[in-house]
Structure formats: structure tokens, C-alpha cells
Backbone as a ProteinNet text record, in pm:
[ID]
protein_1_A
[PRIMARY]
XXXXXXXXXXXXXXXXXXXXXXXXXXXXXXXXXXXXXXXXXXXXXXXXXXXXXXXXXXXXXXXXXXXXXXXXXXXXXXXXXXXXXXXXXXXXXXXXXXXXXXXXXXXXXXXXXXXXXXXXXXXXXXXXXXXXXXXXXXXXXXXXXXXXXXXXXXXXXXXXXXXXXXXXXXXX
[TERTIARY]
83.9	0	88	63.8	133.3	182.6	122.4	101.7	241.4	236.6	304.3	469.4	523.1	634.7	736.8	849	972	992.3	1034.9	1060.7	1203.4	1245.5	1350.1	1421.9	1556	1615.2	1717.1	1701.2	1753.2	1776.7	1909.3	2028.1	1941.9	1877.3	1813.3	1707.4	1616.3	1488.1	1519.7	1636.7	1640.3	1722.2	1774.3	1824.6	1745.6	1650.7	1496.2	1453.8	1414.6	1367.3	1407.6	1554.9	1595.6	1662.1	1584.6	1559.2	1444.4	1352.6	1174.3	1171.2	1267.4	1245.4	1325.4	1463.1	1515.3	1444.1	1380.7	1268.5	1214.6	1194.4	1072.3	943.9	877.4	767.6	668.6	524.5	441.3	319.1	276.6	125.4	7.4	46	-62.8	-97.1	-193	-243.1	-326.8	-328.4	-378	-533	-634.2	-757.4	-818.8	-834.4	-853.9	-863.9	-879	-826.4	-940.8	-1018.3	-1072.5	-1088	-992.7	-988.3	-811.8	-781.6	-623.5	-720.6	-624.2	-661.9	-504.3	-494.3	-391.1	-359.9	-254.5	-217.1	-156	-181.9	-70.1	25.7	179.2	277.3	316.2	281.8	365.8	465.5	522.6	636.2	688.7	831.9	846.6	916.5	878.5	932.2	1083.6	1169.6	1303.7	1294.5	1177.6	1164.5	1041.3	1107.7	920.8	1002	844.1	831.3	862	924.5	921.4	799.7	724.7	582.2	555	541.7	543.6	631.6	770.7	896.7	828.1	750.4	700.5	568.2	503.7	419.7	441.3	513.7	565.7	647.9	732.8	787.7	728.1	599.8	489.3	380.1	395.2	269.4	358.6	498.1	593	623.7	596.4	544.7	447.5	348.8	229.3	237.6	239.1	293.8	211.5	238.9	136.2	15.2	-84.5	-178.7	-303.8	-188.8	-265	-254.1	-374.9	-418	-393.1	-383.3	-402.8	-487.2	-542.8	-610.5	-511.4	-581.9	-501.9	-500.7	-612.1	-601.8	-492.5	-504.4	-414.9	-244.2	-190.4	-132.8	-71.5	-204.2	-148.6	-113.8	-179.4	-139.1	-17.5	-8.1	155.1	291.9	226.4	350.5	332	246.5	209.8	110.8	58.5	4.4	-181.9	-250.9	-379.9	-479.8	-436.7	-518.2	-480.5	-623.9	-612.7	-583.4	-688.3	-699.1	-593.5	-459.9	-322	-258.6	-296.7	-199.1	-305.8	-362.3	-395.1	-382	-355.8	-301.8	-160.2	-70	58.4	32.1	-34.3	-37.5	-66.5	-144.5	-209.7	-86.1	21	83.6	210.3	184.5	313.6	345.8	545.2	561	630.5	612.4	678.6	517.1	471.5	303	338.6	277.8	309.9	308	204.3	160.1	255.4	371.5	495.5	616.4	596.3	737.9	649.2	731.7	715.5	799.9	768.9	796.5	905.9	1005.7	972.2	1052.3	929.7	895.5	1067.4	1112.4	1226.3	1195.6	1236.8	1259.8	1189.3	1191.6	1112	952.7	940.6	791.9	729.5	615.6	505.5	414.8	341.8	200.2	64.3	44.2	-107.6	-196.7	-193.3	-295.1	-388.6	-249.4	-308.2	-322.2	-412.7	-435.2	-586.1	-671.8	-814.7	-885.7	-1008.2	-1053.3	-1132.9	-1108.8	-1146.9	-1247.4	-1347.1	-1479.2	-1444	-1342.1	-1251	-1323.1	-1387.2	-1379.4	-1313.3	-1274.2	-1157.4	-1117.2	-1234.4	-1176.4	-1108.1	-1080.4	-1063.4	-937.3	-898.8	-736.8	-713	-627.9	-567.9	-703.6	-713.6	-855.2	-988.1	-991.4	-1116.8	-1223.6	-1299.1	-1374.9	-1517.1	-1559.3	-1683.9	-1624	-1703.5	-1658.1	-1656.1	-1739.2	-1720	-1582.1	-1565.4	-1403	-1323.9	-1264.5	-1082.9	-1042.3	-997.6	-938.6	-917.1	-1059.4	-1103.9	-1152.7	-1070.9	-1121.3	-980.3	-868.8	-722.4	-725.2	-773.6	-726.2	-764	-917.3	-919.4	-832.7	-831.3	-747.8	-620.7	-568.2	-415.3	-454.6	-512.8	-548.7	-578.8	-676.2	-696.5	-590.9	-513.9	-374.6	-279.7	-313.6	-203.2	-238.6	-410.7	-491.5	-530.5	-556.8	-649.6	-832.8	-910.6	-1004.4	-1098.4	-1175	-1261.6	-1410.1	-1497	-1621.2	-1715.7	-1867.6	-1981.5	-2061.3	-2028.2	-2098.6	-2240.3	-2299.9	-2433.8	-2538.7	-2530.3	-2600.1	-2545.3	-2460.1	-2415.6	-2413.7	-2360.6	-2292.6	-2181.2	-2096.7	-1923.9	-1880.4	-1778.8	-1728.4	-1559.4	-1599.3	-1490.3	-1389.7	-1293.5	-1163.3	-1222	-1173.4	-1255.4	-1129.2	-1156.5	-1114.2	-965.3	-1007.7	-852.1	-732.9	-777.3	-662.7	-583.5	-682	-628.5	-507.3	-383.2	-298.8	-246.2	-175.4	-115.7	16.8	69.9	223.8	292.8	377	468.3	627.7	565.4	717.1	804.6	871.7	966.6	982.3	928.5	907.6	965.1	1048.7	1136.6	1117.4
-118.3	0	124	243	334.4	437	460.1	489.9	423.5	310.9	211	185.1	255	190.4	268	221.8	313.5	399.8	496.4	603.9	622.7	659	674.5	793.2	772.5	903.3	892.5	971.5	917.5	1093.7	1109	1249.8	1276.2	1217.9	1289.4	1318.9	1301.6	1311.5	1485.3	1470.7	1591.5	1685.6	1655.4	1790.7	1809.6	1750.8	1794.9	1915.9	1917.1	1949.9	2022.4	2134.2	2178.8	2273.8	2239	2284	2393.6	2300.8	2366.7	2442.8	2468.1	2571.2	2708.8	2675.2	2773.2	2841.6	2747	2800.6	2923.4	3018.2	3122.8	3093.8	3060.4	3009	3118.4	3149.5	3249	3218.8	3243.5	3158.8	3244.7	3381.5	3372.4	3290.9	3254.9	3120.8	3215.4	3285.1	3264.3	3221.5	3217.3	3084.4	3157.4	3264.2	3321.3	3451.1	3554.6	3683.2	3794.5	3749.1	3807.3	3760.8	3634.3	3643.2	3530.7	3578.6	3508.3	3407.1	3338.2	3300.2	3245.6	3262.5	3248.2	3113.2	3008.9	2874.6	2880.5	2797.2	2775.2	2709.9	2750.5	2654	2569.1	2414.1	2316.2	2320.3	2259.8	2272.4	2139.4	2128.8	2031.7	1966.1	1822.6	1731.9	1678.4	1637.7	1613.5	1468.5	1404.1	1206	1182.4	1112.2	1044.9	906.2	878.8	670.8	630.8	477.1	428.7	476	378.4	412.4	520.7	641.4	808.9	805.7	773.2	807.1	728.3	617.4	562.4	624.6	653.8	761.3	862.9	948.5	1091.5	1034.5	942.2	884.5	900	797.8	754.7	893.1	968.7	1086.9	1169.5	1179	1267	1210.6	1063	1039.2	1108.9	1172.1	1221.6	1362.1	1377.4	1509.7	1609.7	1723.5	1794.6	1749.2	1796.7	1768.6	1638.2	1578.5	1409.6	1411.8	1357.8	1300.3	1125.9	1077.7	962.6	926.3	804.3	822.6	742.3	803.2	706.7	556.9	477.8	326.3	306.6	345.9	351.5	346.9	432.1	496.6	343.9	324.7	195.9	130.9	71.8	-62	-43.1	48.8	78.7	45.7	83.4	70.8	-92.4	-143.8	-294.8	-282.5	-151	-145.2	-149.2	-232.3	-214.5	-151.4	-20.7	72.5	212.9	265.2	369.9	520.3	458.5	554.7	565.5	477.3	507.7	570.4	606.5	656.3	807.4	846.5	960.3	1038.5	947.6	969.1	1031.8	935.2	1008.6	1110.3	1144.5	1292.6	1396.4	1352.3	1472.7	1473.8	1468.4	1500.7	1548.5	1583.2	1594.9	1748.1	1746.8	1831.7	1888.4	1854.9	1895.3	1930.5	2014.9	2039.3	2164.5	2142.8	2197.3	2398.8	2412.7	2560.1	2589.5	2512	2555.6	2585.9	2610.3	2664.6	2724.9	2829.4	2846.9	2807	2841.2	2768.9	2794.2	2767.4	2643.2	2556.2	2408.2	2351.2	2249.5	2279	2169.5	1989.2	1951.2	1800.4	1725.3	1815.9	1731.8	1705.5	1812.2	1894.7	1740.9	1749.1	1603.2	1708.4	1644.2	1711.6	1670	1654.1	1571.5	1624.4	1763.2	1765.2	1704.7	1667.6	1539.9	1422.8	1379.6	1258.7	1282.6	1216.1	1224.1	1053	1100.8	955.3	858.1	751.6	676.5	666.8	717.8	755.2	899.2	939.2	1063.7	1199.5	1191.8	1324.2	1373.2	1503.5	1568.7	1573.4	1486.8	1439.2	1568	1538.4	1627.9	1695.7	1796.5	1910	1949.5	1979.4	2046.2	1980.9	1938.2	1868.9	1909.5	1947.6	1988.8	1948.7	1922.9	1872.5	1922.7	2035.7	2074.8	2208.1	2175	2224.5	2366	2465.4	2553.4	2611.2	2524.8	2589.7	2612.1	2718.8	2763.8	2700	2559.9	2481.7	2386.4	2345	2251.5	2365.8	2532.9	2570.4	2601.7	2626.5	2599.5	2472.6	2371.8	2260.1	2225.8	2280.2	2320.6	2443.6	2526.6	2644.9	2549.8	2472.9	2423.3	2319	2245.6	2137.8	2164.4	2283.7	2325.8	2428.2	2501.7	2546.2	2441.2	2334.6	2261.5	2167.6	2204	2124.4	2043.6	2017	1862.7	1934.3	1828.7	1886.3	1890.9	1888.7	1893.5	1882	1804.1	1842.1	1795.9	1870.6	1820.4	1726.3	1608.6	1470.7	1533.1	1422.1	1490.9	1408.9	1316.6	1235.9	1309	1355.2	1440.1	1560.2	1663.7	1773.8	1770.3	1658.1	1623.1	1678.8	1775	1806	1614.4	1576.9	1526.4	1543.4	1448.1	1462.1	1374.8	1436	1356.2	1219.5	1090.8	1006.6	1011.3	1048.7	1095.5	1138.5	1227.1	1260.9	1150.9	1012.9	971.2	830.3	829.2	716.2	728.4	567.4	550.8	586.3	573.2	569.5	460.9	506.7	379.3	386	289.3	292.2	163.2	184.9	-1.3	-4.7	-150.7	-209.8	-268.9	-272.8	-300.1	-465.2
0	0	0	-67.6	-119.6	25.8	124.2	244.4	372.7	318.8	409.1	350.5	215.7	216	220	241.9	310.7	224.1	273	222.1	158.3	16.5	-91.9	-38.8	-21.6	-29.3	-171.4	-238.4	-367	-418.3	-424.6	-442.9	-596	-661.1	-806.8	-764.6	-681.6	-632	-531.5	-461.4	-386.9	-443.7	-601.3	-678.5	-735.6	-743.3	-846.4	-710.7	-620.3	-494.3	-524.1	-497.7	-447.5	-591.9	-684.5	-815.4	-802.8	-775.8	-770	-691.6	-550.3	-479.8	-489.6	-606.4	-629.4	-784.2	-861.1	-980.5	-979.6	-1046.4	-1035.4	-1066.6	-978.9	-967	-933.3	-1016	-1009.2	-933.5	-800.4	-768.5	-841.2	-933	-988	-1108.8	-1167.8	-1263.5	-1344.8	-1444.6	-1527.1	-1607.6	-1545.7	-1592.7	-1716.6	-1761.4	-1896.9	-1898.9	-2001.6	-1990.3	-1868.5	-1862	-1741	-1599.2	-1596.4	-1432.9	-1450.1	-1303.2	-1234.9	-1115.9	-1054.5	-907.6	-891	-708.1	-649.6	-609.5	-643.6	-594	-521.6	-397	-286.9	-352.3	-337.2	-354.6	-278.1	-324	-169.6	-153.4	-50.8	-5.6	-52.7	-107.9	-204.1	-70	-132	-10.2	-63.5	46.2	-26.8	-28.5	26.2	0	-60.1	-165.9	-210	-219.7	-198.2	-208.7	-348.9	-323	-442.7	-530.4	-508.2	-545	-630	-547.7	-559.2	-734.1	-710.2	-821.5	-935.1	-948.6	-1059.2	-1109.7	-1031.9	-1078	-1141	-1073.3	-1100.7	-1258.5	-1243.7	-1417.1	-1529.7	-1477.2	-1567	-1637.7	-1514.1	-1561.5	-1650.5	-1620.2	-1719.2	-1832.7	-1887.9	-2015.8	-2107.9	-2045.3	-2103.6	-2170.1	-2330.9	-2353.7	-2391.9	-2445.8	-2416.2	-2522.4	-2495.8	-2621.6	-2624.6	-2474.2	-2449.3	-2316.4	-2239.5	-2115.1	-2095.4	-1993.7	-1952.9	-1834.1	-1791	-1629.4	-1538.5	-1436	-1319.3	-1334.4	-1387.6	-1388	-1519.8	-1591	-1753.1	-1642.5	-1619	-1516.3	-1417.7	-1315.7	-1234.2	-1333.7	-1431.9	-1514.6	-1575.3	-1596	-1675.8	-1554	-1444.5	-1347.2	-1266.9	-1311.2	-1232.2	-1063.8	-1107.9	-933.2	-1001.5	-896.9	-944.4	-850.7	-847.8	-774.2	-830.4	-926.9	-991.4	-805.4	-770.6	-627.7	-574.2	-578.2	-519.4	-589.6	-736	-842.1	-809.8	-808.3	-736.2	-625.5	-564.8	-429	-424.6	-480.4	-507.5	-626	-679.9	-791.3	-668.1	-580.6	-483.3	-414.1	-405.4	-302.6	-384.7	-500.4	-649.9	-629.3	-538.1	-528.4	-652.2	-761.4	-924.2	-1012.4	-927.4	-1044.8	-1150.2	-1246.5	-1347.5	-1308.5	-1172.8	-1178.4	-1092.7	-1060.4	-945.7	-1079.9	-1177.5	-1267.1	-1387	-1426.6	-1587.7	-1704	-1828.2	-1949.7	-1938.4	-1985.3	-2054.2	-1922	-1944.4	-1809.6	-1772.2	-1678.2	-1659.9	-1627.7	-1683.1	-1661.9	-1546.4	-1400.3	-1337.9	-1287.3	-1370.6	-1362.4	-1401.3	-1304	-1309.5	-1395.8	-1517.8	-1549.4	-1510	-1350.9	-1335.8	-1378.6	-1412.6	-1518.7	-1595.1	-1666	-1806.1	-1729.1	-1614	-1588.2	-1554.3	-1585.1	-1608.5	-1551.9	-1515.7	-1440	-1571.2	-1522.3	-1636.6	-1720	-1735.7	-1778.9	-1863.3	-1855.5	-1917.2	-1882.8	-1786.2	-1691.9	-1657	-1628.8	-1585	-1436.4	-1343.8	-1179.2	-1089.2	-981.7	-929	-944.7	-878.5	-938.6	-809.8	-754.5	-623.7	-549.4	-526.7	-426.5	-426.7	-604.4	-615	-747.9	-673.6	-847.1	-878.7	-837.9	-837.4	-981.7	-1123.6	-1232	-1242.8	-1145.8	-1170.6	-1031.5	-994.6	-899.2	-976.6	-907.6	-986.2	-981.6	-916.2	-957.5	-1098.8	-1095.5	-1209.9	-1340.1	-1343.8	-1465.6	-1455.2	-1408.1	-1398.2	-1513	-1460.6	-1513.5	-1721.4	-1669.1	-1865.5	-1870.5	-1837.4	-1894.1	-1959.8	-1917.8	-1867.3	-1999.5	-2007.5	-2119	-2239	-2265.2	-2373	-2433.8	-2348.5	-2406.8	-2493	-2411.9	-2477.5	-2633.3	-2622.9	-2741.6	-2696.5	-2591.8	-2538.8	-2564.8	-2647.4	-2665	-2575.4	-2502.3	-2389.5	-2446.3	-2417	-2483	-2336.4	-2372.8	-2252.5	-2271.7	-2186.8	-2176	-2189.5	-2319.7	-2347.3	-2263.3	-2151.1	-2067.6	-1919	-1871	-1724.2	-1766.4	-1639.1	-1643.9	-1662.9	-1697.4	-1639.3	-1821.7	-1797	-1876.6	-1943.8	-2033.4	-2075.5	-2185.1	-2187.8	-2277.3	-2418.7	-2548.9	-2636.2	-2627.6	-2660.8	-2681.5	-2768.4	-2816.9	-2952.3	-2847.4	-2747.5	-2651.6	-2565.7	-2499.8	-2413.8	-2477.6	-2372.1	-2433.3	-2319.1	-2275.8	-2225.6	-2187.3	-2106.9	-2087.3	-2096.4	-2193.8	-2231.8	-2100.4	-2020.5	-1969.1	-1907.3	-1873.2	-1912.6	-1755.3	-1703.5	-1593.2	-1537.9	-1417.7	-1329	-1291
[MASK]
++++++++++++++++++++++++++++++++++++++++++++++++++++++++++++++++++++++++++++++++++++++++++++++++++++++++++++++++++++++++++++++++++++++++++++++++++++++++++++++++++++++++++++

């Protein structure tokens, strides 16, 4: 369980760290030309879990233009719990709104990770569609060309199909 395993101290993991905190990083965001909103910046941790480092890998496969979900995500890394591969995104001290362009190497994009039904799920711990958060998150997707369209059976805004793919990444 993602919660339970020892913790990595690993010298590339804490020059990434110690990268992101010397970065110029802006907490204002941008969400379209008539409004900003302010992001807390986390505080980047100098240990992540195994676990955590295969995630954070896997989601930095995903380039711009294309989404993946969290279960797509577990299966790529051999773990079968989409909810743990979320778990470690929620705690992703490399998020894309902690640097500007052009983005360095360790920047995670959870962004582009979407729940399996290709809803756009929750963002900084939020999923109610009209929050700054979750219009951060289209702002952030549709910049990059991910198309977004409205489920014509819900309110749930989704990703059209054409966007989503896996991560290709080679397994330990």
C-alpha cells in the first residue's frame, strides 16, 4: 500500500527538490483573460516513495496535447489501484503551476491525468466544475490542445477520446 512503504532518499529526487524551490515560480495562474486566481505553492518534499517516483515517471510520459487516467497509469507501473496513483499525484511536489515555461525536466504534469470515464476528476482537491481549480485545469489542457467536450447524458465536462494514451514505460 502506497502509504506504508519506506521512504527513498535518492540524491536525483532531492536535486529535483531543491531545483523547484530555487525556480521562479508564479502563484498567480492565469484561468482566462478576465480572471487570475492564487495557488498555494507546496512545499516540495526532499523524500518520495518508491511508489510516488514511478508515478511521477509515468505521468511525465504524457505530452502535451494528451491526457491519460489514473487506472491507464497503475497498469503501466504494475500497481492495481487507480486511487493510489492519485493519491501520489495529490501530493506531487513537481506540479506543473509551481514553474514556468519552458517547463524543466522534473515537472510532473497531473494535469493530463483524467478519471477513467474521461472526466476531468478532481485538481488540487477539487472537483466541483465551476471551482478555480477545475477551470485551472481546462485552462491548462486546452492550451495545450487537449479537446474537452460536454458529456451529453451528465454535467461532467470530458476529454474527447482521440486525446487519451497511455504511458509507455519499461518495468522493473
Amino acid at each position: 500500500e502506497e502509504g506504508t512503504e519506506e521512504l527513498l532518499d535518492v540524491d536525483v529526487d532531492c536535486e529535483m527538490v531543491k531545483r523547484a524551490k530555487r525556480a521562479k515560480r508564479s502563484q498567480s495562474v492565469i484561468l482566462n483573460k478576465q480572471s487570475t486566481m492564487v495557488m498555494p505553492i507546496p512545499k516540495a518534499k526532499s523524500k518520495v516513495t518508491p511508489f510516488r517516483a514511478q508515478v511521477f515517471a509515468a505521468t511525465r510520459k504524457v505530452p502535451e496535447g494528451k491526457v491519460t487516467t489514473y487506472g491507464r497509469i497503475a497498469k503501466s507501473i504494475g500497481c492495481k489501484s487507480a486511487q493510489a496513483v492519485g493519491q501520489a499525484l495529490r501530493n506531487n511536489p513537481f506540479a506543473t503551476y509551481t514553474y514556468s515555461k519552458p517547463y524543466p525536466a522534473e515537472m510532473v504534469p497531473c494535469h493530463r491525468v483524467v478519471a477513467s470515464d474521461r472526466s476531468l476528476g478532481g485538481f488540487s482537491g477539487n472537483n466541483k466544475i465551476n471551482s478555480p481549480q477545475l477551470q485551472q485545469k481546462i485552462a491548462m489542457l486546452r492550451e495545450e490542445g487537449v479537446v474537452i467536450k460536454s458529456a451529453p447524458s451528465s454535467a461532467k465536462l470530458k476529454v474527447d477520446e482521440k486525446c487519451i494514451m497511455t504511458p509507455d514505460v519499461e518495468k522493473k
